[in-house]
Amino acid sequence: MVSLMSDKPLSGKTAVVFGVANKRSIAWAIAKAWADAGANLIFNYQGERLKDNVEQLAATFGDDVPLYPCDVTSDEELDAFFKKVQEHTDTVDLVLHSVAFAPKEALEGDFLTTTRDAFKTSHDISAYSLVALAQRAAPMMTNGGSIVAMSYYGAAKVVPNYNVMGVAKASLEASTRYLAYDLGPKKIRVNCISAGPVQTLAARGISGFGTMIKHYEEHAPLQRSCSTAELGATGVFLASEGAASITGQVLYVDGGYQIMGM
Ligand code: NAD
Ligand code: IMJ
């Protein structure tokens, strides 16, 4: 019998974590929670600019936590990253996708003015990259496993200024369902966490972020958005046996905001 409750529900598991930029990153919160639950981690970093940050953070788990560069727009870098992963382990159990980007100009003003280029870039980095990761991780997930991606309510409803990112998140959520169907027979589950607004690099500089947090305090059933620690705990749940029959889902971790009609 596999126990559903344990101090270290992820002990012996190997996790690949994409999307740590700094200590505020949602990926860092989920990485910490996975490590606390007993998982061994392997990190990407987007480019030399972020290497030091990720190196320092990863070092909190020990001297030899692997990290390798990978920009998700490059098939060559993705292949090289997973080749490095294979030098550390034969099997991967968990994958975190916590990556998104759209050109700044596309995240203000009218969605109507979205350029072909901004549409392509945002979908490539924020949605296709999940497919690209799954292609390379799945052959190593020989004991089954769990793939978790981060989404936002702007995928389902119009959130002013989220614009093309909302369309890319809709693609990410649909990709999650199709991947869940393809990978189900291999006992690989694929889910999204749809987080309420949290103050990270990707949220900084958005005009009206404070107003948005206040909006959640006024309208969400729990009268707030979510903390990164709570996202970490949900990440552990989705990675664990407790979620063994959950796949293709979008789990809202947003103080209940998403259930409201007014
Ligand atoms: P963050 O800026 O810390 O993380 C975004 C990450 O994307 C960074 O680590 C960055 O390096 C990475 N990235 C961007 N382009 C890349 C590329 N070409 N190749 C590889 N990596 C690339 O911000 P965050 O808020 O932690 O965002 C993480 C995820 O959470 C994103 O998918 C975001 O859409 C989602 N999310 C954020 C919020 C929020 O309010 N902050 C809410 C819901 C969902
Ligand atoms: C981002 C833009 C507009 C509205 C927004 C957000 N709302 C929220 C976010 C309402 C919650 C944060 N979020 C959920 C994201 O997914 C952010 C993605 C993002 C952020 C930036 C900022 C810097 C940049 N490009 C970006 N690309 C994606 O140049």
mmCIF file of C-alpha atoms and ligand atoms in Angstrom:
data_model
loop_
_atom_site.group_PDB
_atom_site.id
_atom_site.type_symbol
_atom_site.label_atom_id
_atom_site.label_comp_id
_atom_site.label_asym_id
_atom_site.label_seq_id
_atom_site.Cartn_x
_atom_site.Cartn_y
_atom_site.Cartn_z
ATOM 1 C CA MET A 1 0.000 0.000 0.000
ATOM 2 C CA VAL A 2 1.284 3.437 -0.901
ATOM 3 C CA SER A 3 0.835 5.771 2.072
ATOM 4 C CA LEU A 4 -1.089 8.950 1.306
ATOM 5 C CA MET A 5 0.310 10.828 4.309
ATOM 6 C CA SER A 6 3.967 11.211 5.097
ATOM 7 C CA ASP A 7 6.408 13.752 6.454
ATOM 8 C CA LYS A 8 8.424 13.534 3.256
ATOM 9 C CA PRO A 9 5.869 12.685 0.587
ATOM 10 C CA LEU A 10 8.357 13.342 -2.224
ATOM 11 C CA SER A 11 11.414 11.581 -0.808
ATOM 12 C CA GLY A 12 13.475 9.887 -3.505
ATOM 13 C CA LYS A 13 11.791 11.935 -6.258
ATOM 14 C CA THR A 14 13.771 13.946 -8.806
ATOM 15 C CA ALA A 15 12.320 17.262 -9.947
ATOM 16 C CA VAL A 16 13.193 19.563 -12.830
ATOM 17 C CA VAL A 17 12.337 23.191 -12.009
ATOM 18 C CA PHE A 18 11.949 25.827 -14.733
ATOM 19 C CA GLY A 19 11.370 29.492 -13.891
ATOM 20 C CA VAL A 20 13.380 30.634 -10.888
ATOM 21 C CA ALA A 21 14.567 34.221 -11.431
ATOM 22 C CA ASN A 22 14.864 35.373 -7.817
ATOM 23 C CA LYS A 23 13.675 34.662 -4.279
ATOM 24 C CA ARG A 24 10.229 36.063 -5.040
ATOM 25 C CA SER A 25 9.625 33.719 -7.993
ATOM 26 C CA ILE A 26 6.697 31.343 -7.672
ATOM 27 C CA ALA A 27 9.068 28.643 -8.972
ATOM 28 C CA TRP A 28 11.329 29.235 -5.984
ATOM 29 C CA ALA A 29 8.421 28.797 -3.542
ATOM 30 C CA ILE A 30 7.408 25.527 -5.196
ATOM 31 C CA ALA A 31 11.040 24.366 -5.395
ATOM 32 C CA LYS A 32 11.475 24.998 -1.650
ATOM 33 C CA ALA A 33 8.265 23.124 -0.862
ATOM 34 C CA TRP A 34 9.293 20.193 -3.095
ATOM 35 C CA ALA A 35 12.735 20.104 -1.458
ATOM 36 C CA ASP A 36 11.158 20.251 2.049
ATOM 37 C CA ALA A 37 9.004 17.306 1.010
ATOM 38 C CA GLY A 38 12.169 15.351 0.180
ATOM 39 C CA ALA A 39 12.657 15.874 -3.574
ATOM 40 C CA ASN A 40 16.038 16.363 -5.267
ATOM 41 C CA LEU A 41 15.986 19.325 -7.612
ATOM 42 C CA ILE A 42 17.611 20.322 -10.906
ATOM 43 C CA PHE A 43 17.148 23.963 -11.961
ATOM 44 C CA ASN A 44 17.281 25.862 -15.213
ATOM 45 C CA TYR A 45 18.247 29.512 -15.460
ATOM 46 C CA GLN A 46 17.236 31.662 -18.385
ATOM 47 C CA GLY A 47 20.638 33.140 -19.196
ATOM 48 C CA GLU A 48 23.949 34.279 -17.687
ATOM 49 C CA ARG A 49 22.130 37.330 -16.238
ATOM 50 C CA LEU A 50 20.163 35.082 -13.862
ATOM 51 C CA LYS A 51 22.825 32.431 -13.184
ATOM 52 C CA ASP A 52 24.182 33.994 -9.966
ATOM 53 C CA ASN A 53 20.696 34.409 -8.484
ATOM 54 C CA VAL A 54 19.677 30.824 -9.148
ATOM 55 C CA GLU A 55 23.078 29.501 -8.055
ATOM 56 C CA GLN A 56 22.813 31.261 -4.685
ATOM 57 C CA LEU A 57 19.251 30.090 -4.141
ATOM 58 C CA ALA A 58 20.010 26.491 -5.185
ATOM 59 C CA ALA A 59 23.020 26.472 -2.835
ATOM 60 C CA THR A 60 20.638 26.701 0.145
ATOM 61 C CA PHE A 61 19.913 22.984 -0.511
ATOM 62 C CA GLY A 62 23.607 22.033 -0.646
ATOM 63 C CA ASP A 63 26.763 22.610 -2.663
ATOM 64 C CA ASP A 64 26.040 20.333 -5.558
ATOM 65 C CA VAL A 65 22.486 21.145 -6.638
ATOM 66 C CA PRO A 66 22.621 21.043 -10.440
ATOM 67 C CA LEU A 67 21.643 24.059 -12.519
ATOM 68 C CA TYR A 68 22.026 24.546 -16.256
ATOM 69 C CA PRO A 69 21.157 27.296 -18.699
ATOM 70 C CA CYS A 70 18.049 26.928 -20.790
ATOM 71 C CA ASP A 71 16.150 29.522 -22.755
ATOM 72 C CA VAL A 72 12.912 27.751 -23.694
ATOM 73 C CA THR A 73 12.828 29.388 -27.151
ATOM 74 C CA SER A 74 15.833 27.281 -28.196
ATOM 75 C CA ASP A 75 15.457 23.568 -29.059
ATOM 76 C CA GLU A 76 19.252 23.286 -28.857
ATOM 77 C CA GLU A 77 19.328 24.649 -25.298
ATOM 78 C CA LEU A 78 16.403 22.407 -24.308
ATOM 79 C CA ASP A 79 18.214 19.349 -25.717
ATOM 80 C CA ALA A 80 21.488 20.334 -24.016
ATOM 81 C CA PHE A 81 19.655 20.888 -20.704
ATOM 82 C CA PHE A 82 18.067 17.426 -20.720
ATOM 83 C CA LYS A 83 21.349 15.842 -21.767
ATOM 84 C CA LYS A 84 22.818 17.336 -18.580
ATOM 85 C CA VAL A 85 19.842 16.039 -16.576
ATOM 86 C CA GLN A 86 20.636 12.531 -17.890
ATOM 87 C CA GLU A 87 24.151 12.829 -16.443
ATOM 88 C CA HIS A 88 22.583 13.175 -12.975
ATOM 89 C CA THR A 89 19.680 10.764 -13.113
ATOM 90 C CA ASP A 90 18.005 8.063 -15.204
ATOM 91 C CA THR A 91 14.543 9.086 -14.104
ATOM 92 C CA VAL A 92 12.614 12.311 -13.611
ATOM 93 C CA ASP A 93 9.461 12.312 -11.472
ATOM 94 C CA LEU A 94 8.392 15.946 -11.337
ATOM 95 C CA VAL A 95 8.536 18.923 -13.682
ATOM 96 C CA LEU A 96 7.631 22.515 -12.870
ATOM 97 C CA HIS A 97 6.885 24.973 -15.685
ATOM 98 C CA SER A 98 6.794 28.495 -14.230
ATOM 99 C CA VAL A 99 7.763 30.506 -17.281
ATOM 100 C CA ALA A 100 5.960 33.318 -19.091
ATOM 101 C CA PHE A 101 6.857 36.286 -21.245
ATOM 102 C CA ALA A 102 5.176 38.778 -23.533
ATOM 103 C CA PRO A 103 6.767 41.997 -24.812
ATOM 104 C CA LYS A 104 5.966 44.800 -22.371
ATOM 105 C CA GLU A 105 4.117 46.890 -25.002
ATOM 106 C CA ALA A 106 1.665 44.016 -25.479
ATOM 107 C CA LEU A 107 0.669 44.152 -21.798
ATOM 108 C CA GLU A 108 -0.749 47.655 -21.967
ATOM 109 C CA GLY A 109 -3.390 49.306 -24.109
ATOM 110 C CA ASP A 110 -5.734 47.382 -26.387
ATOM 111 C CA PHE A 111 -5.423 43.653 -27.135
ATOM 112 C CA LEU A 112 -6.606 44.706 -30.599
ATOM 113 C CA THR A 113 -3.169 46.178 -31.361
ATOM 114 C CA THR A 114 -1.233 42.949 -30.592
ATOM 115 C CA THR A 115 1.450 42.433 -33.227
ATOM 116 C CA ARG A 116 2.143 39.098 -34.939
ATOM 117 C CA ASP A 117 5.544 39.178 -33.348
ATOM 118 C CA ALA A 118 4.232 39.699 -29.792
ATOM 119 C CA PHE A 119 1.625 36.963 -30.353
ATOM 120 C CA LYS A 120 4.286 34.515 -31.546
ATOM 121 C CA THR A 121 6.780 35.328 -28.793
ATOM 122 C CA SER A 122 4.249 35.102 -25.972
ATOM 123 C CA HIS A 123 2.856 31.783 -27.205
ATOM 124 C CA ASP A 124 6.301 30.317 -27.856
ATOM 125 C CA ILE A 125 7.674 31.167 -24.404
ATOM 126 C CA SER A 126 4.528 30.832 -22.311
ATOM 127 C CA ALA A 127 2.681 27.897 -23.915
ATOM 128 C CA TYR A 128 4.683 25.892 -26.497
ATOM 129 C CA SER A 129 7.510 25.609 -23.967
ATOM 130 C CA LEU A 130 5.327 23.287 -21.856
ATOM 131 C CA VAL A 131 5.025 20.924 -24.825
ATOM 132 C CA ALA A 132 8.775 21.207 -25.476
ATOM 133 C CA LEU A 133 9.537 20.361 -21.830
ATOM 134 C CA ALA A 134 7.083 17.459 -21.773
ATOM 135 C CA GLN A 135 8.605 16.003 -24.978
ATOM 136 C CA ARG A 136 12.004 15.828 -23.350
ATOM 137 C CA ALA A 137 11.003 14.965 -19.780
ATOM 138 C CA ALA A 138 8.397 12.269 -20.519
ATOM 139 C CA PRO A 139 10.904 9.691 -21.850
ATOM 140 C CA MET A 140 12.729 10.015 -18.491
ATOM 141 C CA MET A 141 9.502 9.771 -16.428
ATOM 142 C CA THR A 142 9.562 5.984 -16.517
ATOM 143 C CA ASN A 143 7.839 5.596 -13.122
ATOM 144 C CA GLY A 144 5.107 8.060 -14.079
ATOM 145 C CA GLY A 145 5.091 11.464 -12.453
ATOM 146 C CA SER A 146 3.617 14.932 -12.296
ATOM 147 C CA ILE A 147 4.047 17.985 -14.528
ATOM 148 C CA VAL A 148 2.822 21.278 -13.049
ATOM 149 C CA ALA A 149 2.441 24.587 -14.920
ATOM 150 C CA MET A 150 1.474 28.036 -13.651
ATOM 151 C CA SER A 151 -1.535 29.828 -15.094
ATOM 152 C CA TYR A 152 -3.733 32.835 -14.372
ATOM 153 C CA TYR A 153 -7.466 33.643 -14.559
ATOM 154 C CA GLY A 154 -6.807 35.900 -17.572
ATOM 155 C CA ALA A 155 -6.826 32.610 -19.561
ATOM 156 C CA ALA A 156 -10.547 32.216 -18.929
ATOM 157 C CA LYS A 157 -11.877 35.782 -18.524
ATOM 158 C CA VAL A 158 -10.833 39.200 -19.753
ATOM 159 C CA VAL A 159 -8.468 40.934 -17.338
ATOM 160 C CA PRO A 160 -7.586 44.426 -18.605
ATOM 161 C CA ASN A 161 -3.965 44.693 -19.812
ATOM 162 C CA TYR A 162 -3.278 40.942 -19.521
ATOM 163 C CA ASN A 163 -4.089 40.894 -23.231
ATOM 164 C CA VAL A 164 -2.046 38.422 -25.298
ATOM 165 C CA MET A 165 -0.769 36.715 -22.116
ATOM 166 C CA GLY A 166 -4.380 35.685 -21.456
ATOM 167 C CA VAL A 167 -4.574 34.098 -24.893
ATOM 168 C CA ALA A 168 -1.221 32.365 -24.316
ATOM 169 C CA LYS A 169 -2.417 31.059 -20.908
ATOM 170 C CA ALA A 170 -5.568 29.707 -22.590
ATOM 171 C CA SER A 171 -3.207 27.833 -24.919
ATOM 172 C CA LEU A 172 -1.150 26.646 -21.934
ATOM 173 C CA GLU A 173 -4.289 25.314 -20.212
ATOM 174 C CA ALA A 174 -5.516 23.558 -23.374
ATOM 175 C CA SER A 175 -2.005 22.141 -23.918
ATOM 176 C CA THR A 176 -2.180 20.800 -20.352
ATOM 177 C CA ARG A 177 -5.341 18.857 -21.228
ATOM 178 C CA TYR A 178 -3.939 17.416 -24.472
ATOM 179 C CA LEU A 179 -0.663 16.468 -22.770
ATOM 180 C CA ALA A 180 -2.636 14.862 -19.914
ATOM 181 C CA TYR A 181 -4.447 12.711 -22.516
ATOM 182 C CA ASP A 182 -1.244 11.700 -24.311
ATOM 183 C CA LEU A 183 0.763 11.004 -21.161
ATOM 184 C CA GLY A 184 -1.974 9.436 -19.009
ATOM 185 C CA PRO A 185 -1.145 5.900 -20.205
ATOM 186 C CA LYS A 186 2.414 6.466 -18.909
ATOM 187 C CA LYS A 187 0.974 7.524 -15.523
ATOM 188 C CA ILE A 188 2.264 11.046 -16.068
ATOM 189 C CA ARG A 189 -0.180 13.653 -14.796
ATOM 190 C CA VAL A 190 -0.246 17.220 -16.137
ATOM 191 C CA ASN A 191 -1.987 20.040 -14.272
ATOM 192 C CA CYS A 192 -2.038 23.825 -13.963
ATOM 193 C CA ILE A 193 -2.128 25.903 -10.823
ATOM 194 C CA SER A 194 -4.010 29.120 -11.553
ATOM 195 C CA ALA A 195 -2.627 31.545 -8.988
ATOM 196 C CA GLY A 196 -4.188 34.789 -7.835
ATOM 197 C CA PRO A 197 -1.961 37.871 -8.190
ATOM 198 C CA VAL A 198 1.328 37.711 -6.249
ATOM 199 C CA GLN A 199 4.071 40.342 -6.114
ATOM 200 C CA THR A 200 6.906 38.875 -8.247
ATOM 201 C CA LEU A 201 9.216 40.145 -10.997
ATOM 202 C CA ALA A 202 6.557 39.196 -13.583
ATOM 203 C CA ALA A 203 3.950 41.215 -11.682
ATOM 204 C CA ARG A 204 6.146 44.170 -10.783
ATOM 205 C CA GLY A 205 5.665 47.295 -12.798
ATOM 206 C CA ILE A 206 2.156 46.318 -13.816
ATOM 207 C CA SER A 207 0.207 49.509 -13.340
ATOM 208 C CA GLY A 208 -2.580 49.000 -10.820
ATOM 209 C CA PHE A 209 -1.111 45.906 -9.155
ATOM 210 C CA GLY A 210 -1.974 47.336 -5.710
ATOM 211 C CA THR A 211 -5.530 47.957 -6.872
ATOM 212 C CA MET A 212 -5.762 44.352 -8.023
ATOM 213 C CA ILE A 213 -4.642 42.983 -4.628
ATOM 214 C CA LYS A 214 -7.243 45.252 -3.009
ATOM 215 C CA HIS A 215 -9.872 43.951 -5.461
ATOM 216 C CA TYR A 216 -9.196 40.387 -4.244
ATOM 217 C CA GLU A 217 -9.422 41.555 -0.617
ATOM 218 C CA GLU A 218 -12.827 43.039 -1.394
ATOM 219 C CA HIS A 219 -14.249 40.311 -3.650
ATOM 220 C CA ALA A 220 -12.597 36.909 -3.022
ATOM 221 C CA PRO A 221 -14.409 34.637 -0.507
ATOM 222 C CA LEU A 222 -11.191 34.359 1.543
ATOM 223 C CA GLN A 223 -10.738 38.149 1.252
ATOM 224 C CA ARG A 224 -7.229 37.885 -0.210
ATOM 225 C CA SER A 225 -5.227 36.452 -3.117
ATOM 226 C CA CYS A 226 -2.642 33.781 -2.245
ATOM 227 C CA SER A 227 0.852 33.535 -0.796
ATOM 228 C CA THR A 228 3.784 31.917 -2.561
ATOM 229 C CA ALA A 229 4.015 29.472 0.380
ATOM 230 C CA GLU A 230 0.453 28.355 -0.362
ATOM 231 C CA LEU A 231 1.386 27.853 -4.018
ATOM 232 C CA GLY A 232 4.300 25.720 -2.777
ATOM 233 C CA ALA A 233 1.936 23.579 -0.703
ATOM 234 C CA THR A 234 -0.404 23.103 -3.681
ATOM 235 C CA GLY A 235 2.655 22.177 -5.771
ATOM 236 C CA VAL A 236 3.503 19.451 -3.230
ATOM 237 C CA PHE A 237 -0.088 18.190 -3.308
ATOM 238 C CA LEU A 238 -0.137 17.952 -7.123
ATOM 239 C CA ALA A 239 3.213 16.141 -7.036
ATOM 240 C CA SER A 240 2.090 13.681 -4.375
ATOM 241 C CA GLU A 241 0.005 10.482 -4.180
ATOM 242 C CA GLY A 242 -2.878 12.574 -2.864
ATOM 243 C CA ALA A 243 -3.355 13.840 -6.411
ATOM 244 C CA ALA A 244 -2.852 10.406 -8.025
ATOM 245 C CA SER A 245 -6.070 10.597 -10.041
ATOM 246 C CA ILE A 246 -5.986 14.330 -10.838
ATOM 247 C CA THR A 247 -4.841 15.204 -14.349
ATOM 248 C CA GLY A 248 -5.599 17.771 -17.030
ATOM 249 C CA GLN A 249 -7.003 20.151 -14.413
ATOM 250 C CA VAL A 250 -6.666 23.831 -13.634
ATOM 251 C CA LEU A 251 -6.602 24.255 -9.856
ATOM 252 C CA TYR A 252 -7.422 27.774 -8.696
ATOM 253 C CA VAL A 253 -5.327 28.964 -5.755
ATOM 254 C CA ASP A 254 -6.790 32.443 -5.569
ATOM 255 C CA GLY A 255 -8.725 32.904 -2.329
ATOM 256 C CA GLY A 256 -11.784 31.587 -4.202
ATOM 257 C CA TYR A 257 -11.967 34.660 -6.466
ATOM 258 C CA GLN A 258 -12.731 32.558 -9.567
ATOM 259 C CA ILE A 259 -16.121 31.309 -8.278
ATOM 260 C CA MET A 260 -17.596 34.799 -8.070
ATOM 261 C CA GLY A 261 -20.031 36.203 -10.643
ATOM 262 C CA MET A 262 -20.053 39.634 -9.096
HETATM 263 P P1 NAD B 1 9.099 35.443 -12.348
HETATM 264 O O1 NAD B 1 9.491 36.605 -13.193
HETATM 265 O O2 NAD B 1 9.803 35.220 -11.100
HETATM 266 O O3 NAD B 1 9.135 34.101 -13.238
HETATM 267 C C1 NAD B 1 9.025 34.102 -14.641
HETATM 268 C C2 NAD B 1 10.142 33.226 -15.160
HETATM 269 O O4 NAD B 1 10.043 33.060 -16.574
HETATM 270 C C3 NAD B 1 11.542 33.819 -14.887
HETATM 271 O O5 NAD B 1 12.292 32.909 -14.133
HETATM 272 C C4 NAD B 1 12.130 33.981 -16.272
HETATM 273 O O6 NAD B 1 13.515 33.727 -16.300
HETATM 274 C C5 NAD B 1 11.358 32.910 -17.021
HETATM 275 N N1 NAD B 1 11.434 33.104 -18.467
HETATM 276 C C6 NAD B 1 10.939 34.107 -19.233
HETATM 277 N N2 NAD B 1 11.297 33.937 -20.511
HETATM 278 C C7 NAD B 1 12.025 32.794 -20.577
HETATM 279 C C8 NAD B 1 12.683 32.085 -21.624
HETATM 280 N N3 NAD B 1 12.682 32.527 -22.883
HETATM 281 N N4 NAD B 1 13.349 30.942 -21.310
HETATM 282 C C9 NAD B 1 13.376 30.479 -20.043
HETATM 283 N N5 NAD B 1 12.783 31.099 -19.010
HETATM 284 C C10 NAD B 1 12.109 32.248 -19.278
HETATM 285 O O7 NAD B 1 7.523 35.669 -12.079
HETATM 286 P P2 NAD B 1 6.425 34.681 -11.475
HETATM 287 O O8 NAD B 1 5.299 35.566 -11.088
HETATM 288 O O9 NAD B 1 7.030 33.768 -10.490
HETATM 289 O O10 NAD B 1 5.941 33.882 -12.771
HETATM 290 C C11 NAD B 1 6.001 32.476 -12.837
HETATM 291 C C12 NAD B 1 4.751 31.909 -13.514
HETATM 292 O O11 NAD B 1 3.624 32.186 -12.701
HETATM 293 C C13 NAD B 1 4.458 32.505 -14.880
HETATM 294 O O12 NAD B 1 3.977 31.483 -15.737
HETATM 295 C C14 NAD B 1 3.344 33.482 -14.582
HETATM 296 O O13 NAD B 1 2.539 33.712 -15.709
HETATM 297 C C15 NAD B 1 2.602 32.701 -13.515
HETATM 298 N N6 NAD B 1 1.679 33.491 -12.684
HETATM 299 C C16 NAD B 1 2.102 34.608 -12.002
HETATM 300 C C17 NAD B 1 1.202 35.316 -11.219
HETATM 301 C C18 NAD B 1 1.617 36.569 -10.498
HETATM 302 O O14 NAD B 1 0.729 37.356 -10.090
HETATM 303 N N7 NAD B 1 2.892 36.798 -10.258
HETATM 304 C C19 NAD B 1 -0.132 34.885 -11.111
HETATM 305 C C20 NAD B 1 -0.514 33.735 -11.811
HETATM 306 C C21 NAD B 1 0.399 33.044 -12.585
HETATM 307 C C1 IMJ B 2 0.695 40.969 -16.105
HETATM 308 C C2 IMJ B 2 0.361 41.950 -17.043
HETATM 309 C C3 IMJ B 2 -0.865 42.583 -17.033
HETATM 310 C C4 IMJ B 2 -1.801 42.259 -16.075
HETATM 311 C C5 IMJ B 2 -1.453 41.306 -15.135
HETATM 312 C C6 IMJ B 2 -0.206 40.655 -15.132
HETATM 313 N N1 IMJ B 2 -2.150 40.784 -14.070
HETATM 314 C C7 IMJ B 2 -1.399 39.860 -13.411
HETATM 315 C C8 IMJ B 2 -0.171 39.750 -14.043
HETATM 316 C C9 IMJ B 2 -3.495 41.218 -13.745
HETATM 317 C C10 IMJ B 2 -1.838 39.090 -12.223
HETATM 318 C C11 IMJ B 2 0.980 38.828 -13.664
HETATM 319 N N2 IMJ B 2 0.857 37.537 -14.386
HETATM 320 C C12 IMJ B 2 -0.239 36.657 -14.016
HETATM 321 C C13 IMJ B 2 1.693 37.133 -15.424
HETATM 322 O O1 IMJ B 2 1.491 36.053 -15.944
HETATM 323 C C14 IMJ B 2 2.755 38.006 -15.925
HETATM 324 C C15 IMJ B 2 3.433 37.721 -17.061
HETATM 325 C C16 IMJ B 2 4.363 38.611 -17.707
HETATM 326 C C17 IMJ B 2 4.867 39.768 -17.111
HETATM 327 C C18 IMJ B 2 5.757 40.575 -17.822
HETATM 328 C C19 IMJ B 2 6.307 41.861 -17.269
HETATM 329 C C20 IMJ B 2 7.596 42.286 -17.927
HETATM 330 C C21 IMJ B 2 7.642 42.010 -19.406
HETATM 331 N N3 IMJ B 2 6.944 40.964 -19.908
HETATM 332 C C22 IMJ B 2 6.095 40.177 -19.143
HETATM 333 N N4 IMJ B 2 5.583 39.063 -19.691
HETATM 334 C C23 IMJ B 2 4.747 38.285 -18.987
HETATM 335 O O2 IMJ B 2 8.354 42.705 -20.145
#
